[in-house]
Amino acid sequence: MTENEPSDSEIDAYATTWDPDREDLRWVPPGAALPALINLPTHTEAVQEANRLLMNTGFAISIRTPLYTKPSRANPVRTVRGAVLRCAQGRTYSSTGSNKRKQSSRMTACEWKGRMRWVEAEGASGASGWQFTSEDGRHNHPAAGVLALPQFRKRDEALLERIKGAKSNRDSAMKILRKERSAGANITRSDVSNELAKLRREELGGRTRIQALAEFLSTYSCDDSGNEDTKFWHKITQDDQGRARIIFFAHPRAFELIKCNPDVVEIDAMYKTNAFNMPLVHIVGITCRATTYDIAYAFVPNEAAETYLEVVQYLKELFDYLSVSPKCFLTDHDRSLKAGLSVIFLGIPQRRCIWHIYQNVQTEAVKAWDVRRVATAEEKDVIEKARLDFIQVWQSLVSCPTEDAFWALKEQIWESYAGFPALLQYLKAHQLPHYHEWAECICKFFPDFGQKATSRVEGAHRQLKLSLTSWKAGHIYDVVLDIHQLVLVQRNEHDGHLQLDEARHATDCLLLEFARLHRKVSHQGLRKLKEQLLLAKDERYDELEECSGAFSMKFGLPCKHTLHRQVNEPGGLVIDPKDVHQHWWYHPPHARGEEVQDERYILDPEKIRPKGRPQGSTTVTLPSTQVSQSLRGRQPQRQPREKTRNEHVQATQQTQQAEEASDDDIEPR
């Protein structure tokens, strides 16, 4: 504190009394002198530059009254020749008379006063510019921080461009603020929010946000070509009053992924994403790399059966537009959604999330074995153990390999837990009627590629919520723009990882049997196939169960029984890509409307044995040149050598060609 600076208590007293006549609280801060001359075109730019120079002092200035030249015949247009300056905190506070809002003010009626005027250069060495002078240099307030006064937080053009670019990337105000503050910019969150609001108004151009949304979904093209296959596939329905009711859309960058991997579809609704409290139906799929991608989205007014029926119908139209069809649906226990799927996608199996089933059964088990009814710790342990035993029995029921074992264990459960009628009634009413959607004895034949729970769509929910710039309070238009950026990021990441996988070999799958699969089948598919190959070659193969075809139907890969037969065939085993379901392919032919080609591989030529003495042998002299007549012509019989793998494969190909020729009534050559 300087000699003339008032103390904090005096400043607080002045702020309380608000008396402009307190001469003892006025002081001249050292180092806050105005710049002598600033050479800039306009007076506003000169004041901004002066505030930039005064930033470290904590005292800013503003224009109180601009001074103009008098028009004349020589100069009929008025120009600014100067201005009366005042302190940035020099205005007098006036109450609005409302106590509904908590108000504050930085105005202290500071009587600091100064002037600025334009001076022309005098002589060759003179300089023209805006000259600043101080008439009363006393302030009645302490120095302010750089973020307290808006004069210190002016946004230059470079900062505005960065904010505009960040808005295009759907960055939130806090993210922009953290980035700019780390770079040294003197801005607050309100400054960033104000600039974003200004840019948003310019973007809308007088339209409402829902109108802008409809236009964005109709006109956006991912490659700016304007072709229909590069635009959103969307449907917007309205109610009787013209309000948007269902907004269904799929991003054009997801079309290729849908064509490649439409097999497994997970559907679930998420909440608290927009200001209208409309549930967002999230539809995702699984790629060949066992990663999740977004298929489509739908904002719905409710979760009634009629609403879900419309959403599922739009999903069917999307699949028909892309000429694909799913093979399995995975959902939670929502009856309205499952009813719509059963009507629109007739015959396509549906799986219930096994995690949701376990949680629901666990909840009922906690009610049946209530530890709150006992007092001692020993009794609680007994109840907990009984409940865990029931959960293990229930898990065994879910995992039964055959229907006979399933129903036999079900009868045992009904006999063992007859003393819990409420629990058995719940299982009978809510779980057993839908056992064909969660029992392993039935679901092991579903082409779900190993997906049993909706954890993937739950993870997609979380990723989407993290991407929202205005969580829970944003307009649907803003949410769609956030989804748009999210899909672009997802697709870029997928393409990058896909190219990396194509350029690499799965080092744990470098087997001769997989020679034709590398760079065509994903690493995840190769590893799953390797598990079956090891079982096929296992010494205890005879102890395995008989083939039911479940593995091949579920994963689209040859099972251990098929591989075992091929391994023991004379031609050996080299797995052909056509034996692998296209779900595991990096670039499946069906995505391009092509069929899998039966490739004929050219093998290396057979190595010819050289004539003459084998290399490295030596000459041996016999003790007698006369050989018994009985031994003449009795050469030792040479044992036939085993064929090489190439010879086996070549012989197999020749046999297959001969069989194909005979089937076509063509004489083989």
PDB file of N, CA and C in Angstrom, residues 44-88:
ATOM      1  N   THR A  44     -11.272   5.204 -30.796  1.00  0.00           N
ATOM      2  CA  THR A  44     -11.600   3.988 -30.034  1.00  0.00           C
ATOM      3  C   THR A  44     -10.420   3.026 -30.002  1.00  0.00           C
ATOM      4  N   GLU A  45      -9.714   2.887 -31.120  1.00  0.00           N
ATOM      5  CA  GLU A  45      -8.530   2.024 -31.132  1.00  0.00           C
ATOM      6  C   GLU A  45      -7.439   2.575 -30.228  1.00  0.00           C
ATOM      7  N   ALA A  46      -7.346   3.899 -30.182  1.00  0.00           N
ATOM      8  CA  ALA A  46      -6.338   4.504 -29.311  1.00  0.00           C
ATOM      9  C   ALA A  46      -6.650   4.252 -27.844  1.00  0.00           C
ATOM     10  N   VAL A  47      -7.941   4.318 -27.460  1.00  0.00           N
ATOM     11  CA  VAL A  47      -8.313   4.046 -26.069  1.00  0.00           C
ATOM     12  C   VAL A  47      -8.064   2.574 -25.726  1.00  0.00           C
ATOM     13  N   GLN A  48      -8.350   1.673 -26.653  1.00  0.00           N
ATOM     14  CA  GLN A  48      -8.077   0.258 -26.403  1.00  0.00           C
ATOM     15  C   GLN A  48      -6.588   0.008 -26.207  1.00  0.00           C
ATOM     16  N   GLU A  49      -5.763   0.666 -27.004  1.00  0.00           N
ATOM     17  CA  GLU A  49      -4.315   0.511 -26.838  1.00  0.00           C
ATOM     18  C   GLU A  49      -3.849   1.103 -25.521  1.00  0.00           C
ATOM     19  N   ALA A  50      -4.452   2.239 -25.117  1.00  0.00           N
ATOM     20  CA  ALA A  50      -4.088   2.830 -23.829  1.00  0.00           C
ATOM     21  C   ALA A  50      -4.448   1.891 -22.676  1.00  0.00           C
ATOM     22  N   ASN A  51      -5.598   1.252 -22.740  1.00  0.00           N
ATOM     23  CA  ASN A  51      -5.976   0.298 -21.695  1.00  0.00           C
ATOM     24  C   ASN A  51      -5.055  -0.912 -21.682  1.00  0.00           C
ATOM     25  N   ARG A  52      -4.589  -1.317 -22.854  1.00  0.00           N
ATOM     26  CA  ARG A  52      -3.637  -2.432 -22.881  1.00  0.00           C
ATOM     27  C   ARG A  52      -2.345  -2.067 -22.171  1.00  0.00           C
ATOM     28  N   LEU A  53      -1.914  -0.796 -22.342  1.00  0.00           N
ATOM     29  CA  LEU A  53      -0.704  -0.341 -21.663  1.00  0.00           C
ATOM     30  C   LEU A  53      -0.931  -0.153 -20.169  1.00  0.00           C
ATOM     31  N   LEU A  54      -2.172   0.154 -19.775  1.00  0.00           N
ATOM     32  CA  LEU A  54      -2.492   0.370 -18.363  1.00  0.00           C
ATOM     33  C   LEU A  54      -2.928  -0.908 -17.649  1.00  0.00           C
ATOM     34  N   MET A  55      -2.885  -2.060 -18.318  1.00  0.00           N
ATOM     35  CA  MET A  55      -3.453  -3.280 -17.758  1.00  0.00           C
ATOM     36  C   MET A  55      -2.800  -3.661 -16.443  1.00  0.00           C
ATOM     37  N   ASN A  56      -1.492  -3.568 -16.376  1.00  0.00           N
ATOM     38  CA  ASN A  56      -0.794  -3.991 -15.158  1.00  0.00           C
ATOM     39  C   ASN A  56      -1.000  -3.029 -13.992  1.00  0.00           C
ATOM     40  N   THR A  57      -1.494  -1.826 -14.266  1.00  0.00           N
ATOM     41  CA  THR A  57      -1.727  -0.870 -13.181  1.00  0.00           C
ATOM     42  C   THR A  57      -3.051  -1.120 -12.469  1.00  0.00           C
ATOM     43  N   GLY A  58      -4.021  -1.751 -13.149  1.00  0.00           N
ATOM     44  CA  GLY A  58      -5.316  -2.013 -12.539  1.00  0.00           C
ATOM     45  C   GLY A  58      -6.304  -0.885 -12.686  1.00  0.00           C
ATOM     46  N   PHE A  59      -5.988   0.125 -13.503  1.00  0.00           N
ATOM     47  CA  PHE A  59      -6.900   1.259 -13.703  1.00  0.00           C
ATOM     48  C   PHE A  59      -7.126   1.415 -15.197  1.00  0.00           C
ATOM     49  N   ALA A  60      -8.394   1.397 -15.614  1.00  0.00           N
ATOM     50  CA  ALA A  60      -8.747   1.508 -17.022  1.00  0.00           C
ATOM     51  C   ALA A  60      -9.516   2.797 -17.259  1.00  0.00           C
ATOM     52  N   ILE A  61      -9.547   3.210 -18.526  1.00  0.00           N
ATOM     53  CA  ILE A  61     -10.244   4.437 -18.905  1.00  0.00           C
ATOM     54  C   ILE A  61     -11.286   4.097 -19.961  1.00  0.00           C
ATOM     55  N   SER A  62     -12.243   4.984 -20.117  1.00  0.00           N
ATOM     56  CA  SER A  62     -13.272   4.832 -21.136  1.00  0.00           C
ATOM     57  C   SER A  62     -13.641   6.211 -21.662  1.00  0.00           C
ATOM     58  N   ILE A  63     -14.307   6.247 -22.793  1.00  0.00           N
ATOM     59  CA  ILE A  63     -14.707   7.510 -23.423  1.00  0.00           C
ATOM     60  C   ILE A  63     -16.020   7.972 -22.804  1.00  0.00           C
ATOM     61  N   ARG A  64     -15.999   9.209 -22.289  1.00  0.00           N
ATOM     62  CA  ARG A  64     -17.219   9.778 -21.716  1.00  0.00           C
ATOM     63  C   ARG A  64     -17.986  10.558 -22.764  1.00  0.00           C
ATOM     64  N   THR A  65     -17.303  11.473 -23.467  1.00  0.00           N
ATOM     65  CA  THR A  65     -17.949  12.298 -24.485  1.00  0.00           C
ATOM     66  C   THR A  65     -16.986  12.492 -25.639  1.00  0.00           C
ATOM     67  N   PRO A  66     -17.317  12.032 -26.834  1.00  0.00           N
ATOM     68  CA  PRO A  66     -16.447  12.323 -27.984  1.00  0.00           C
ATOM     69  C   PRO A  66     -16.619  13.773 -28.429  1.00  0.00           C
ATOM     70  N   LEU A  67     -15.545  14.391 -28.900  1.00  0.00           N
ATOM     71  CA  LEU A  67     -15.534  15.779 -29.367  1.00  0.00           C
ATOM     72  C   LEU A  67     -15.365  15.784 -30.877  1.00  0.00           C
ATOM     73  N   TYR A  68     -16.267  16.539 -31.569  1.00  0.00           N
ATOM     74  CA  TYR A  68     -16.266  16.554 -33.024  1.00  0.00           C
ATOM     75  C   TYR A  68     -15.849  17.930 -33.529  1.00  0.00           C
ATOM     76  N   THR A  69     -15.369  17.952 -34.748  1.00  0.00           N
ATOM     77  CA  THR A  69     -15.062  19.222 -35.410  1.00  0.00           C
ATOM     78  C   THR A  69     -16.353  19.844 -35.925  1.00  0.00           C
ATOM     79  N   LYS A  70     -16.360  21.169 -36.024  1.00  0.00           N
ATOM     80  CA  LYS A  70     -17.524  21.858 -36.560  1.00  0.00           C
ATOM     81  C   LYS A  70     -17.502  21.787 -38.081  1.00  0.00           C
ATOM     82  N   PRO A  71     -18.638  21.415 -38.692  1.00  0.00           N
ATOM     83  CA  PRO A  71     -18.651  21.347 -40.158  1.00  0.00           C
ATOM     84  C   PRO A  71     -18.499  22.732 -40.776  1.00  0.00           C
ATOM     85  N   SER A  72     -17.852  22.784 -41.888  1.00  0.00           N
ATOM     86  CA  SER A  72     -17.644  24.037 -42.623  1.00  0.00           C
ATOM     87  C   SER A  72     -17.737  23.737 -44.109  1.00  0.00           C
ATOM     88  N   ARG A  73     -17.601  24.808 -44.875  1.00  0.00           N
ATOM     89  CA  ARG A  73     -17.642  24.594 -46.318  1.00  0.00           C
ATOM     90  C   ARG A  73     -16.444  23.764 -46.781  1.00  0.00           C
ATOM     91  N   ALA A  74     -15.323  24.010 -46.166  1.00  0.00           N
ATOM     92  CA  ALA A  74     -14.139  23.231 -46.550  1.00  0.00           C
ATOM     93  C   ALA A  74     -14.238  21.784 -46.065  1.00  0.00           C
ATOM     94  N   ASN A  75     -14.749  21.564 -44.840  1.00  0.00           N
ATOM     95  CA  ASN A  75     -14.901  20.223 -44.264  1.00  0.00           C
ATOM     96  C   ASN A  75     -16.346  20.054 -43.792  1.00  0.00           C
ATOM     97  N   PRO A  76     -17.265  19.660 -44.696  1.00  0.00           N
ATOM     98  CA  PRO A  76     -18.678  19.568 -44.296  1.00  0.00           C
ATOM     99  C   PRO A  76     -18.978  18.365 -43.401  1.00  0.00           C
ATOM    100  N   VAL A  77     -18.093  17.378 -43.355  1.00  0.00           N
ATOM    101  CA  VAL A  77     -18.338  16.166 -42.560  1.00  0.00           C
ATOM    102  C   VAL A  77     -17.673  16.319 -41.209  1.00  0.00           C
ATOM    103  N   ARG A  78     -18.420  16.012 -40.154  1.00  0.00           N
ATOM    104  CA  ARG A  78     -17.847  16.082 -38.815  1.00  0.00           C
ATOM    105  C   ARG A  78     -16.899  14.913 -38.593  1.00  0.00           C
ATOM    106  N   THR A  79     -15.807  15.193 -37.953  1.00  0.00           N
ATOM    107  CA  THR A  79     -14.834  14.166 -37.587  1.00  0.00           C
ATOM    108  C   THR A  79     -14.505  14.309 -36.116  1.00  0.00           C
ATOM    109  N   VAL A  80     -14.078  13.213 -35.518  1.00  0.00           N
ATOM    110  CA  VAL A  80     -13.716  13.216 -34.106  1.00  0.00           C
ATOM    111  C   VAL A  80     -12.337  13.841 -33.971  1.00  0.00           C
ATOM    112  N   ARG A  81     -12.268  14.886 -33.152  1.00  0.00           N
ATOM    113  CA  ARG A  81     -10.988  15.550 -32.924  1.00  0.00           C
ATOM    114  C   ARG A  81     -10.440  15.266 -31.539  1.00  0.00           C
ATOM    115  N   GLY A  82     -11.262  14.609 -30.694  1.00  0.00           N
ATOM    116  CA  GLY A  82     -10.818  14.313 -29.344  1.00  0.00           C
ATOM    117  C   GLY A  82     -11.953  13.713 -28.544  1.00  0.00           C
ATOM    118  N   ALA A  83     -11.727  13.557 -27.239  1.00  0.00           N
ATOM    119  CA  ALA A  83     -12.753  12.991 -26.370  1.00  0.00           C
ATOM    120  C   ALA A  83     -12.434  13.318 -24.932  1.00  0.00           C
ATOM    121  N   VAL A  84     -13.508  13.391 -24.142  1.00  0.00           N
ATOM    122  CA  VAL A  84     -13.364  13.522 -22.692  1.00  0.00           C
ATOM    123  C   VAL A  84     -13.346  12.105 -22.113  1.00  0.00           C
ATOM    124  N   LEU A  85     -12.351  11.831 -21.297  1.00  0.00           N
ATOM    125  CA  LEU A  85     -12.160  10.493 -20.749  1.00  0.00           C
ATOM    126  C   LEU A  85     -12.587  10.447 -19.290  1.00  0.00           C
ATOM    127  N   ARG A  86     -12.946   9.271 -18.848  1.00  0.00           N
ATOM    128  CA  ARG A  86     -13.267   9.057 -17.444  1.00  0.00           C
ATOM    129  C   ARG A  86     -12.737   7.684 -17.027  1.00  0.00           C
ATOM    130  N   CYS A  87     -12.762   7.441 -15.743  1.00  0.00           N
ATOM    131  CA  CYS A  87     -12.342   6.149 -15.209  1.00  0.00           C
ATOM    132  C   CYS A  87     -13.359   5.078 -15.602  1.00  0.00           C
ATOM    133  N   ALA A  88     -12.882   3.875 -15.809  1.00  0.00           N
ATOM    134  CA  ALA A  88     -13.782   2.779 -16.166  1.00  0.00           C
ATOM    135  C   ALA A  88     -14.803   2.506 -15.082  1.00  0.00           C
TER     136      ALA A  88
END
